[in-house]
Coordinates of C-alpha atoms in Angstrom, one line a residue:
Chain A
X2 CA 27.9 -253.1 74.1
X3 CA 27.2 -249.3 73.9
X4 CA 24.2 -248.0 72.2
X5 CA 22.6 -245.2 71.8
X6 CA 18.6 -244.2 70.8
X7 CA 17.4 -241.6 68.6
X8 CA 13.9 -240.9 68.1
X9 CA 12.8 -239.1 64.8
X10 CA 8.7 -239.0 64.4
X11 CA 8.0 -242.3 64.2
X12 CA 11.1 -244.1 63.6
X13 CA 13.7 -245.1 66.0
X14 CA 17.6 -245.3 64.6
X15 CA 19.6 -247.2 67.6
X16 CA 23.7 -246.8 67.2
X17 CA 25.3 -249.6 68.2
X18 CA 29.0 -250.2 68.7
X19 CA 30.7 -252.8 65.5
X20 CA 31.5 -255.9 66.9
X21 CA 34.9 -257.3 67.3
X22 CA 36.6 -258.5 64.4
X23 CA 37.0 -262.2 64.7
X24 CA 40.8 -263.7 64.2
X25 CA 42.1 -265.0 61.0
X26 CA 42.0 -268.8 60.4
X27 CA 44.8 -270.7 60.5
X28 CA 47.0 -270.2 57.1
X29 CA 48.9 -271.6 54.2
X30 CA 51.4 -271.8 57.0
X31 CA 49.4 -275.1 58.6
X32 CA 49.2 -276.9 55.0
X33 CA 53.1 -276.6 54.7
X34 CA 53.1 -278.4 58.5
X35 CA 50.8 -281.0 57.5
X36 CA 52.5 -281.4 54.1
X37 CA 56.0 -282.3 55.6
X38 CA 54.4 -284.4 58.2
X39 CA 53.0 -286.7 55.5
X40 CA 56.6 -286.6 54.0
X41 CA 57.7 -288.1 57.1
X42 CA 55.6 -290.2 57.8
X43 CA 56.3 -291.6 54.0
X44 CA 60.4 -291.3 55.4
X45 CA 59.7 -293.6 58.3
X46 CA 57.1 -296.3 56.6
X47 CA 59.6 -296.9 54.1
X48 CA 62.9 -296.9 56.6
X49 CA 60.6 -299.2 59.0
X50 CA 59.7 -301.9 56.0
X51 CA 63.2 -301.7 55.2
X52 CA 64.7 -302.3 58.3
X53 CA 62.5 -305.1 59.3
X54 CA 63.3 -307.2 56.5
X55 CA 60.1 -307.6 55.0
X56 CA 61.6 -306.3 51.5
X57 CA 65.0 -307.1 49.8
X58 CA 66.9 -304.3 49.2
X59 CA 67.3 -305.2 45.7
X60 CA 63.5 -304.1 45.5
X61 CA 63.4 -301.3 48.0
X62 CA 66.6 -300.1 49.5
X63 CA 66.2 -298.4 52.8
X64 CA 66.6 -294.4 52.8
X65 CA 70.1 -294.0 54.3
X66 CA 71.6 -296.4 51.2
X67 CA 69.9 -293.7 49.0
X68 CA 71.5 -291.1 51.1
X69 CA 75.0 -293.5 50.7
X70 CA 74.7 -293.3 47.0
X71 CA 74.3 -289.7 46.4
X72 CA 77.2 -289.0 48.3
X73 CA 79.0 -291.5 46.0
X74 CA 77.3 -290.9 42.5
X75 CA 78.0 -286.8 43.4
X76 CA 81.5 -287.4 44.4
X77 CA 82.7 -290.5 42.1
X78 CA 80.1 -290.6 39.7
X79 CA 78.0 -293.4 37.8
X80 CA 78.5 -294.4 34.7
X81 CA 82.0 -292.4 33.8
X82 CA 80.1 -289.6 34.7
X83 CA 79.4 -287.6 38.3
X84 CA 75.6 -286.6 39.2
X85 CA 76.0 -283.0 38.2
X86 CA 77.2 -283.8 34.9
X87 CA 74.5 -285.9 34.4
X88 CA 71.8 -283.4 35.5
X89 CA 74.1 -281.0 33.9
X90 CA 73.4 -282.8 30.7
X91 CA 69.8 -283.4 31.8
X92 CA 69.6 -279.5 32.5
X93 CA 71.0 -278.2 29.1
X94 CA 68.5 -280.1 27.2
X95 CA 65.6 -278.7 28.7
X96 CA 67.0 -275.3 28.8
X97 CA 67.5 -275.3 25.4
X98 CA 64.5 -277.4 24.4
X99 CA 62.4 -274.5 26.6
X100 CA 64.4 -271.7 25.2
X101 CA 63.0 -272.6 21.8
X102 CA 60.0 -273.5 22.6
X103 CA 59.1 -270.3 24.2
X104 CA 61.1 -268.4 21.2
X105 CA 58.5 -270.5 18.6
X106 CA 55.4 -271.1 20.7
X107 CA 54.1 -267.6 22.4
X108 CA 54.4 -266.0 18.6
X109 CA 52.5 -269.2 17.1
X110 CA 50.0 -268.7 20.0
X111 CA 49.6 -265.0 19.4
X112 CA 48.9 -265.5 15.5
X113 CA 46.4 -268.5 16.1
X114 CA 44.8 -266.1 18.6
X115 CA 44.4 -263.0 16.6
X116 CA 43.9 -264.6 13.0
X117 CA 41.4 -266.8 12.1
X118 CA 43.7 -267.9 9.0
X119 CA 46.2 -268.8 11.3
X120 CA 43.9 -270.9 14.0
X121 CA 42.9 -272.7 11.3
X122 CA 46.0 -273.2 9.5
X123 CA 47.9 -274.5 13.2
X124 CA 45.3 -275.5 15.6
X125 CA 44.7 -278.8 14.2
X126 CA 48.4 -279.8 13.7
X127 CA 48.7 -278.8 17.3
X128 CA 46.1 -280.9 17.9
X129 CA 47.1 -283.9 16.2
X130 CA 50.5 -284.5 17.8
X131 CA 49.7 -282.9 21.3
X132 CA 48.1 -286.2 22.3
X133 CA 50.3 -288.2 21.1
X134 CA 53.3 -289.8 23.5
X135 CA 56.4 -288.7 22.6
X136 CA 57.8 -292.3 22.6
X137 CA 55.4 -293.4 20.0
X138 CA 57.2 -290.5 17.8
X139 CA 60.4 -291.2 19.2
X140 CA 61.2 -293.6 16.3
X141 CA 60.5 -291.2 13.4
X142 CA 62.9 -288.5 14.6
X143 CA 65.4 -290.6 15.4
X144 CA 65.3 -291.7 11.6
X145 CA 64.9 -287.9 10.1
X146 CA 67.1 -286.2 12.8
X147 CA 69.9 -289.3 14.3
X148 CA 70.4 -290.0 17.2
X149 CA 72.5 -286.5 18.1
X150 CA 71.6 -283.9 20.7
X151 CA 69.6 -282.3 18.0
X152 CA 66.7 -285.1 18.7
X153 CA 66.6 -285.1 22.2
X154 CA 66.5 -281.5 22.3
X155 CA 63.9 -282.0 19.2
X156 CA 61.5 -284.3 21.3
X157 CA 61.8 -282.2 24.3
X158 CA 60.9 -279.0 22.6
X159 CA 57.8 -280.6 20.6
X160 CA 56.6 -281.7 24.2
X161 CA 56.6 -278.1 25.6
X162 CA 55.8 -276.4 22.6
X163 CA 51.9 -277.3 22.1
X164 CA 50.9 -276.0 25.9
X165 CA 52.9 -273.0 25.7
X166 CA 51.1 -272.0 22.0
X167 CA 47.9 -273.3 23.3
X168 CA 48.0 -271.1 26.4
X169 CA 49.1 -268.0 24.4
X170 CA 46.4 -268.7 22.4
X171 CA 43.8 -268.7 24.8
X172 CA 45.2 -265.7 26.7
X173 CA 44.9 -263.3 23.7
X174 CA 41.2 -264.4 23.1
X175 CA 40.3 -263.9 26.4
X176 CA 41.8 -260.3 26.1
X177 CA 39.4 -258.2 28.0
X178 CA 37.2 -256.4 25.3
X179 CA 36.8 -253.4 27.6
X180 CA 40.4 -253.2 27.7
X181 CA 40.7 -253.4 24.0
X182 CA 38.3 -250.0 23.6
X183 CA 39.6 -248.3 26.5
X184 CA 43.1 -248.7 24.3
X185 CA 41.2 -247.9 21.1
X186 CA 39.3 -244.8 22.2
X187 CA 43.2 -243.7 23.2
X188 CA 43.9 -244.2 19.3
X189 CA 45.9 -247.0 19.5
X190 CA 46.4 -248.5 16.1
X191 CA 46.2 -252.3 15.6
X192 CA 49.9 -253.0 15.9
X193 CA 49.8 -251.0 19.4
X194 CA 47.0 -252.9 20.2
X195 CA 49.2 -256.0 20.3
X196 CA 52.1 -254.6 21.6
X197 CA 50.6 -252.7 24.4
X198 CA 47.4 -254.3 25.4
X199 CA 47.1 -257.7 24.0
X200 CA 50.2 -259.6 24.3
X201 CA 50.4 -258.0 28.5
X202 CA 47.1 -259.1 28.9
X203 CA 48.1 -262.6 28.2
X204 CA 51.2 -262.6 30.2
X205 CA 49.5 -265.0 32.8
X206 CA 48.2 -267.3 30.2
X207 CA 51.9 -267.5 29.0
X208 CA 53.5 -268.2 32.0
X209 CA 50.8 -270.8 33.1
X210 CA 51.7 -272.4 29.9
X211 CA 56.0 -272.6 30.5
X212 CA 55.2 -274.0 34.1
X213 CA 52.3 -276.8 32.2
X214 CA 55.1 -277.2 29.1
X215 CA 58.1 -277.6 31.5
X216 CA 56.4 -280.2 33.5
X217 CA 55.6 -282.5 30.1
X218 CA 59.2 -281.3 28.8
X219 CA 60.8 -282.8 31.9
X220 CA 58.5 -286.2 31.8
X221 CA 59.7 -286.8 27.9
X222 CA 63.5 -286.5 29.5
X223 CA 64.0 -290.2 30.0
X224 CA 62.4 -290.8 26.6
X225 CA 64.9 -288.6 25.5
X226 CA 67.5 -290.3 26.9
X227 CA 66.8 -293.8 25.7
X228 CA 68.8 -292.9 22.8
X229 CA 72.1 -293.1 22.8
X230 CA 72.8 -291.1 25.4
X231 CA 76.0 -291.2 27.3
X232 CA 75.0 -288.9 30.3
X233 CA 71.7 -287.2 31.5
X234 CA 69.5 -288.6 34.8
X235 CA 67.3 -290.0 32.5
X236 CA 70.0 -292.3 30.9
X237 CA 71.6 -293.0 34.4
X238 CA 68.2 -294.4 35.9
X239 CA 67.9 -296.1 32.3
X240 CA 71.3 -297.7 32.5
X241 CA 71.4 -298.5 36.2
X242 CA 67.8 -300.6 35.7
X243 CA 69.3 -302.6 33.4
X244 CA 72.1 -303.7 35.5
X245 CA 69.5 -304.1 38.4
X246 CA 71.3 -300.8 41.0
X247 CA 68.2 -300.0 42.7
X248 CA 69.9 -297.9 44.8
X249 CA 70.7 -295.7 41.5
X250 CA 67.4 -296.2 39.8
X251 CA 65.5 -294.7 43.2
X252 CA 68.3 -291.9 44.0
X253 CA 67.6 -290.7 40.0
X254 CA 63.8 -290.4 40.4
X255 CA 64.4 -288.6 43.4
X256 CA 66.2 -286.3 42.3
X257 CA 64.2 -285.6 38.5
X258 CA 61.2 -285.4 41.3
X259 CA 63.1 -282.9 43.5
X260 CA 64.3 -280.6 40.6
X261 CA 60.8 -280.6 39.3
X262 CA 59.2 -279.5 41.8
X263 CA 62.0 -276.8 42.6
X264 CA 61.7 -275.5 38.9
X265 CA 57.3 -275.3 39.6
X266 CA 58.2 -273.5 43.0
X267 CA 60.8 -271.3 40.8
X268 CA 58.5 -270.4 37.8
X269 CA 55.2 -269.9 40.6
X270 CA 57.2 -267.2 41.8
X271 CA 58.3 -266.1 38.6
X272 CA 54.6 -265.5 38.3
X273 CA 54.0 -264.1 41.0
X274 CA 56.4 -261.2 40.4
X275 CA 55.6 -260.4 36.9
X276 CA 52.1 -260.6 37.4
X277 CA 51.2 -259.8 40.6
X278 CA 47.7 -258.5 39.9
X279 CA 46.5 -261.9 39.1
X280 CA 44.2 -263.3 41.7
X281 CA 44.3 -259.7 43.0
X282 CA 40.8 -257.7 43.0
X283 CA 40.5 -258.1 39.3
Chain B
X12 CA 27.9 -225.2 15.0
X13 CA 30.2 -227.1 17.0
X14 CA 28.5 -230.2 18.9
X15 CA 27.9 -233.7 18.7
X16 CA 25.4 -234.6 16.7
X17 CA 23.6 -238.1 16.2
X18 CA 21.0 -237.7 13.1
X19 CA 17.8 -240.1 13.1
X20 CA 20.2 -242.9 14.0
X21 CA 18.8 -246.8 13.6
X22 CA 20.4 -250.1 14.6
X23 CA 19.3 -253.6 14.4
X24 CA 22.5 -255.7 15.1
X25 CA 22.5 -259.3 12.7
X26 CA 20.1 -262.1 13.8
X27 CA 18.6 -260.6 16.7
X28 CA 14.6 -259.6 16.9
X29 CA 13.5 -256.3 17.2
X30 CA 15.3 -253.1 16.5
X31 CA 18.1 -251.7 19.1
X32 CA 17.9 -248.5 18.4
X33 CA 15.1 -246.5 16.3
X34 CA 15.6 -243.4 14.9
X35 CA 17.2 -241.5 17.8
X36 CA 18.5 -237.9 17.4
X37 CA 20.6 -236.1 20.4
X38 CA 22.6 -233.2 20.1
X39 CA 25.6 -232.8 22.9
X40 CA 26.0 -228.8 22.5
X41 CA 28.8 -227.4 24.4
X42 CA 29.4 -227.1 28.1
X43 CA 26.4 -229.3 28.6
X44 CA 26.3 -232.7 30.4
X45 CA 23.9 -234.9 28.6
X46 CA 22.3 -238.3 30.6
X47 CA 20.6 -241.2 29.4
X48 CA 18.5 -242.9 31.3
X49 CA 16.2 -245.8 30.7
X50 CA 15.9 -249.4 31.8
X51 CA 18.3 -252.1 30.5
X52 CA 17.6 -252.8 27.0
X53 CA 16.4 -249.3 25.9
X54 CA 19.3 -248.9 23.6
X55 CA 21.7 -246.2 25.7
X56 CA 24.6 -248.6 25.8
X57 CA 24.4 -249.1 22.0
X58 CA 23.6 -245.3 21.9
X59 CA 27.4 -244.7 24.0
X60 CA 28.7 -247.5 21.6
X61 CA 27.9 -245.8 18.6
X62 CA 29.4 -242.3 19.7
X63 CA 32.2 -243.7 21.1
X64 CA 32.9 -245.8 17.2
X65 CA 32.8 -249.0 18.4
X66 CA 30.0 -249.5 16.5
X67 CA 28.6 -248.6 13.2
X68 CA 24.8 -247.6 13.1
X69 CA 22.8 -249.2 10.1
X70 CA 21.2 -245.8 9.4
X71 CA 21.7 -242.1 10.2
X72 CA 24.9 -239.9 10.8
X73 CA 27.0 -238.8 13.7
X74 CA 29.1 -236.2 13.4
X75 CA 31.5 -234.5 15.8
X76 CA 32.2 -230.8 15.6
X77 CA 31.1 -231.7 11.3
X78 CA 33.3 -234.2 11.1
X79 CA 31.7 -238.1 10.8
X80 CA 32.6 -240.2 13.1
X81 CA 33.8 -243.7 11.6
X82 CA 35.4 -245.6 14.3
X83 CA 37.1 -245.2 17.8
X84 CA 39.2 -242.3 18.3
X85 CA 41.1 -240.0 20.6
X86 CA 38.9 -236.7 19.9
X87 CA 36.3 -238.9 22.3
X88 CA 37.6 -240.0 25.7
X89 CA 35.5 -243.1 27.3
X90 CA 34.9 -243.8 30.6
X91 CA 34.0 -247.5 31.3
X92 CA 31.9 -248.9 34.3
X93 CA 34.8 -251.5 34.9
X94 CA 37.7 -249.3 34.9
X95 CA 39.9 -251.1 31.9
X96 CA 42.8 -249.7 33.6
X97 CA 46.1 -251.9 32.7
X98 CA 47.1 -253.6 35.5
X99 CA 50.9 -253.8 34.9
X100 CA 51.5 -250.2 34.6
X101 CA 51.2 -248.2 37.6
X102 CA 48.6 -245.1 38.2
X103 CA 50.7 -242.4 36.4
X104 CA 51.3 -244.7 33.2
X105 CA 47.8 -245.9 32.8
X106 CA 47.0 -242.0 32.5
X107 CA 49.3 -240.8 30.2
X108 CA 48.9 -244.3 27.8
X109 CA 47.0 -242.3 25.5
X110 CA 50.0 -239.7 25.2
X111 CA 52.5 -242.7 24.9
X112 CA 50.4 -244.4 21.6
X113 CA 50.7 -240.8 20.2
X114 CA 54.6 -241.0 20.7
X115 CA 54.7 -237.8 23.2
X116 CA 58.1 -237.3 24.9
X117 CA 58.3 -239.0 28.7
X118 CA 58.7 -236.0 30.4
X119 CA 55.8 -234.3 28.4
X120 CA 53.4 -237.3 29.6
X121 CA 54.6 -237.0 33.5
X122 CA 53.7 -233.9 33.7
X123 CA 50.2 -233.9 32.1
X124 CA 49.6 -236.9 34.3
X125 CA 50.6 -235.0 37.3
X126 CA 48.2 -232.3 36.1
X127 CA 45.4 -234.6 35.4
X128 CA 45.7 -236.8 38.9
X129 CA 46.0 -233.4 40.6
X130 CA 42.3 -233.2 39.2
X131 CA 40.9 -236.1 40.4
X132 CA 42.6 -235.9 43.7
X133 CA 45.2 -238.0 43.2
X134 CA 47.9 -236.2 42.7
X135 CA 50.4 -238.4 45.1
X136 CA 49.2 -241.6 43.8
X137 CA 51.0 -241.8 40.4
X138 CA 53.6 -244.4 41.3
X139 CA 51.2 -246.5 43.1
X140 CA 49.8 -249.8 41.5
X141 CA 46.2 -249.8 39.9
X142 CA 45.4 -253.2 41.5
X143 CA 45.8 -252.2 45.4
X144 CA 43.0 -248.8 44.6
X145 CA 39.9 -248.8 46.0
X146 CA 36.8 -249.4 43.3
X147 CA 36.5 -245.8 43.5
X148 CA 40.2 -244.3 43.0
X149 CA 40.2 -246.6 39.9
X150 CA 37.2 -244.7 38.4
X151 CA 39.1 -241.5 39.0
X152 CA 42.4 -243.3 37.3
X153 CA 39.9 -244.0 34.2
X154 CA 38.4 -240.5 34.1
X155 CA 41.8 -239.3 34.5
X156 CA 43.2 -240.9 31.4
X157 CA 40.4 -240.4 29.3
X158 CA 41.1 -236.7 30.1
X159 CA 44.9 -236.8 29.9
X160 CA 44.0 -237.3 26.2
X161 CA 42.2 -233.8 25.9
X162 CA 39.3 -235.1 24.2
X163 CA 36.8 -232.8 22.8
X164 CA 34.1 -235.0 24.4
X165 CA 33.8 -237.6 27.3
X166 CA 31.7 -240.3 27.0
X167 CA 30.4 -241.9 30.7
X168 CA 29.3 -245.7 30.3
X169 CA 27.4 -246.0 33.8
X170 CA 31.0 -244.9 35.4
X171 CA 30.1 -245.1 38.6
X172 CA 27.3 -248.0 38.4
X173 CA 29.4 -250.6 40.5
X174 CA 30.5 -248.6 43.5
X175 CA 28.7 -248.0 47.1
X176 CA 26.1 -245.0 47.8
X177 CA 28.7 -243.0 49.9
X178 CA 31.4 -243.1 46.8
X179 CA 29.4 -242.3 44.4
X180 CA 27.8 -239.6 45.6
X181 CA 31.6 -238.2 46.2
X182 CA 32.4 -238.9 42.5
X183 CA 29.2 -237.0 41.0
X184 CA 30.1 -234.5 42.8
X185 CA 33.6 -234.9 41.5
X186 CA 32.4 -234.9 37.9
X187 CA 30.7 -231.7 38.2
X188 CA 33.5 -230.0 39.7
X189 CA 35.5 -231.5 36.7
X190 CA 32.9 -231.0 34.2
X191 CA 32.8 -227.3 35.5
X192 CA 36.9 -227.0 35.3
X193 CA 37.7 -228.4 32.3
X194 CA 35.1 -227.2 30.5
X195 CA 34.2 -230.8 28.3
X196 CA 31.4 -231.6 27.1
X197 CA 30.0 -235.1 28.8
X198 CA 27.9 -237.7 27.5
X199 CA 26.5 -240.0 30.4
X200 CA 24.7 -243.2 30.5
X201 CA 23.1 -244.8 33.9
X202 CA 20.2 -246.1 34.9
X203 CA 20.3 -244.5 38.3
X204 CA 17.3 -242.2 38.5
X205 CA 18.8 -239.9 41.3
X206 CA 21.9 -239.7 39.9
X207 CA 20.8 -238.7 36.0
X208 CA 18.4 -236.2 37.6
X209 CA 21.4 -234.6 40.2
X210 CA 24.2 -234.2 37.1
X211 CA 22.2 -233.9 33.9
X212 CA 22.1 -230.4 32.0
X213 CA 20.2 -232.4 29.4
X214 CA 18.1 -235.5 30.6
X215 CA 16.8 -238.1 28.0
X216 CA 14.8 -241.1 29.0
X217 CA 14.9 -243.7 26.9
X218 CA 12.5 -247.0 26.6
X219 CA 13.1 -250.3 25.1
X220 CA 11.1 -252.3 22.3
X221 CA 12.3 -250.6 20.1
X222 CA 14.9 -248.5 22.0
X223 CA 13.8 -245.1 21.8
X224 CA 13.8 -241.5 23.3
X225 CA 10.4 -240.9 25.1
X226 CA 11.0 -237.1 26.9
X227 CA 13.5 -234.8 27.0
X228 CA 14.0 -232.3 29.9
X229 CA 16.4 -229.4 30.8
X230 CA 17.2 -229.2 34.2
X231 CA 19.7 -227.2 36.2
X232 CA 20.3 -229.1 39.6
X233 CA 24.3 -230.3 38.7
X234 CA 24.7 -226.7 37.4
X235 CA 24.2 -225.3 41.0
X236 CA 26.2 -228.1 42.4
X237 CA 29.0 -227.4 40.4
X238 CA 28.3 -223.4 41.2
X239 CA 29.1 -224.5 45.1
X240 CA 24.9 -225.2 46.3
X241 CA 26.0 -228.7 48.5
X242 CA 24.8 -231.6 47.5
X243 CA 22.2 -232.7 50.4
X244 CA 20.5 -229.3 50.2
X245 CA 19.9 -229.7 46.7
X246 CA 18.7 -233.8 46.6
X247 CA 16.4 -232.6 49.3
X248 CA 14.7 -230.0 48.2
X249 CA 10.9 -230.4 46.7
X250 CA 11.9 -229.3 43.4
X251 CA 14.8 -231.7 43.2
X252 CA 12.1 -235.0 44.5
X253 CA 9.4 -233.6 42.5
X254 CA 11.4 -234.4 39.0
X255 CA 13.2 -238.0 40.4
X256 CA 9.5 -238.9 41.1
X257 CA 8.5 -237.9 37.9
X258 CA 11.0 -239.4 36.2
X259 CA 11.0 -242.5 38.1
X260 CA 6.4 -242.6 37.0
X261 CA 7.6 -241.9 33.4
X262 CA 10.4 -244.9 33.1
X263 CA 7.7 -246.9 35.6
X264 CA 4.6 -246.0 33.5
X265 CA 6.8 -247.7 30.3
X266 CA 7.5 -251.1 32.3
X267 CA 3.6 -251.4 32.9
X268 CA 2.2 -250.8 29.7
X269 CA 4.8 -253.1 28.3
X270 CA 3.5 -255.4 31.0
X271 CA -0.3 -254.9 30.1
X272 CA 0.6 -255.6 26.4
X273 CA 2.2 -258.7 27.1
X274 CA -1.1 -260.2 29.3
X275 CA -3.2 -259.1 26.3

């Protein structure tokens, strides 16, 4: 290392060269590596149990029956009805339960965060159904609202709508106050406040809420689907355990599991694009 | 007379002890560039506070060119310690937000934003995004949109209180060159000693228990900054240490007796 000495009455200053910056540990990149190694390993315990007889199939069928199945169910259907219509109909009752919910919710938020009236007004209805389980209030909208589309959609929606409002809600409370009088020593009026500060600012809070509503919207599915349903995944794993087609029953949780965790990796990077300064510096 | 005037102003906010603010009075004339200094808890946030209309004082007046200030407006431009900026609009529409509330024409705000970076030295930064700046370009994104505003007064909440000794040297100096250019009036709050004593035109030192002004002194150092004296010359010089030392005794000398009283 090079230094060098300088001498100033009595005190001495010594230069010395920085030291070498030390290499970056090892990434996200090794998580993702250990993460499908444990996936495999999962694979092959349950192909090896399988194979070796330990387990009737009617219990556990091996992986490549699964396999067998979807290439049946998505080419000749279960149930008078192929795998895409059924996620199809899955799909379009979320979509439209989230659509909703997302239409209602982020305005319901915003009021119980801004107005006291209003928190206390909504905050305890909220409160009182959120922790209920949508089957135990299954039977009361079947009754008001038949057994239509209208109340699956209706239970689905109820399911996303209380984390969605609740996140809004807590994102426009936790509005930076700064913010708020930088915005109002600009002369923003109280309507701008909302529109250009305020509601932004809780852009994060919102879309942590859709991902948290979605994932409860897509649990209550099969509740959903208990009634009277003709077609949805829900329905088809429903149907196929009462006949005992394990095969069917496995290959539908699979694939609910898959498409929820594509729809968290889709709305994650959702976020990540319309709010990229989260998580950033401030 | 045209100044900013705060008349034998009290506060003493709801349920807390004591009094935040007694009876201050502080005129901001123009062309001057008035600090307050004290220790935390002397009352020269809640002083900025009450300029700035964020708050309402329970006695006295302030007034702004005669006319009494009742809230937050435009006419006063802040500056905050942690920037404020908005994160999801890039450099050149956090400045020119103030000209957007007021409904100004698009091309109207990009150019006054242009002119107002180019002030600050950032003239080539206005399609950049606010959270990739350094601590210290944000500062000059903040001072450049409380001035995009035109305000007839800016108000400094300890702007450059959480960045390093190299930067913030570079942005008082950058504030006096402003100051200097543009002409405003400045009202500045820190509690760095060096730093009220290097930009102030007009230095008050405030004290807590009750918050208070205990002196009052002129001084001319930022004024030869801004008239091109460099910086190191002047924080050297004897005249320049023999104030900081004073001040530093006088804002000392309040922490001890406060101490003294509290043994007895």
């Amino acid at each position: 290392m090079n230094s060098a000495e300088l001498t100033l009455g009595k005190h001495v200053f010594i230069t010395a060269e920085a030291a070498q910056p030390t290499p970056p540990e090892a990434g996200p990149r090794s998580a993702l590596r250990i993460s499908l190694l444990t996936l495999a390993g999962v694979l092959l315990l349950w192909w090896g149990v399988c194979a070796s007889g330990l387990i009737a199939p009617l219990f556990l069928p091996p992986p490549q029956a699964i396999v067998a199945k979807l290439w049946l169910t998505a080419t000749r259907g279960y149930m008078d009805a192929t795998l895409w219509q059924h996620l199809g109909a899955s799909a379009f009752r979320i979509v439209t339960a989230l659509v909703a919910a997302v239409l209602f919710a982020v305005p319901v938020g915003i009021a119980i965060g801004l107005s006291r009236t209003a928190r206390g007004v909504l905050d305890p209805l909220i409160e009182f159904y959120r922790p209920i389980p949508p089957l135990a209030y299954l039977p009361l909208i079947v009754i008001w609202f038949g057994i239509g589309e209208l109340s699956k959609v209706l239970l689905i929606y109820l399911a996303i709508f209380a984390p969605i409002a609740i996140a809004t809600a807590t994102g426009v409370r936790n509005v930076d106050p700064t913010r708020l009088r930088a915005a109002q020593s600009l002369g923003a009026s109280r309507w701008q406040l909302i529109r250009h500060v305020i509601v932004p600012s809780a852009q994060p809070d919102i879309l942590t809420g859709v991902r948290i509503g979605l994932g409860t919207g897509w649990s209550t599915l099969v509740a959903a689907e208990l009634v009277a349903a003709t077609r949805g995944l829900g329905f088809m794993v429903q149907s196929a355990a009462q006949f005992l087609v394990t095969d069917v029953v496995v290959l539908g949780i699979i694939v609910i599991a898959v498409i929820a965790f594509t729809l968290e990796l889709g709305l994650r990077a959702l976020q990540r694009r319309l709010v990229p300064w989260q998580g950033q510096s401030r | 007379m045209s100044s900013l005037i705060v008349d034998r102003v009290s506060v003493r906010y709801p349920g807390a002890q004591g009094t935040a603010l007694s009876d201050v009075s502080l005129t901001v004339p123009p062309e001057s560039l008035v600090v307050a200094l004290g220790p935390s808890g002397c009352g020269k946030t809640t002083l900025l506070n009450l300029i700035a209309g964020f708050i309402k004082p329970t006695s006295g007046t302030i007034t702004l060119d005669a006319e009494p200030v009742t809230g937050p407006g435009a006419e006063r431009g802040v500056v905050f310690q942690d920037d404020a900026l908005l994160p999801w609009l890039n450099v050149g529409d956090n400045v020119a937000f103030g000209l957007r509330l007021r409904g100004v024409r698009q091309r109207e705000r990009e150019a006054r934003a242009r002119e107002v970076l180019q002030l600050v030295d950032l003239a080539d930064h206005a399609g950049h995004k606010v959270w990739q700046l350094s601590g210290g370009m944000r500062q000059r994104v903040g001072l450049a949109r409380a001035l995009a505003a035109n305000p007839q007064v800016l108000l400094m909440d300890e702007p450059f209180g959480a960045l390093d000794a190299f930067i913030r040297e570079q942005m008082q100096a950058l504030l006096l060159r402003i100051w200097r250019e543009t002409g405003k009036r400045v009202f500045l709050i820190t509690h760095d000693i060096e730093e009220a004593v290097f930009l102030a035109t007009d230095l008050v030192l405030m004290s807590p228990g009750p918050g208070r002004i205990v002196e009052r002194l002129q001084l001319d150092f930022g004024r030869r900054h801004a008239a091109g004296e460099p910086v190191r010359s002047i924080k050297a010089e004897p005249d320049f240490i023999a104030v900081r030392e004073h001040v530093l005794a006088r804002v000392f000398a309040h922490r001890t007796n406060r101490a003294e009283g509290a043994i007895a």
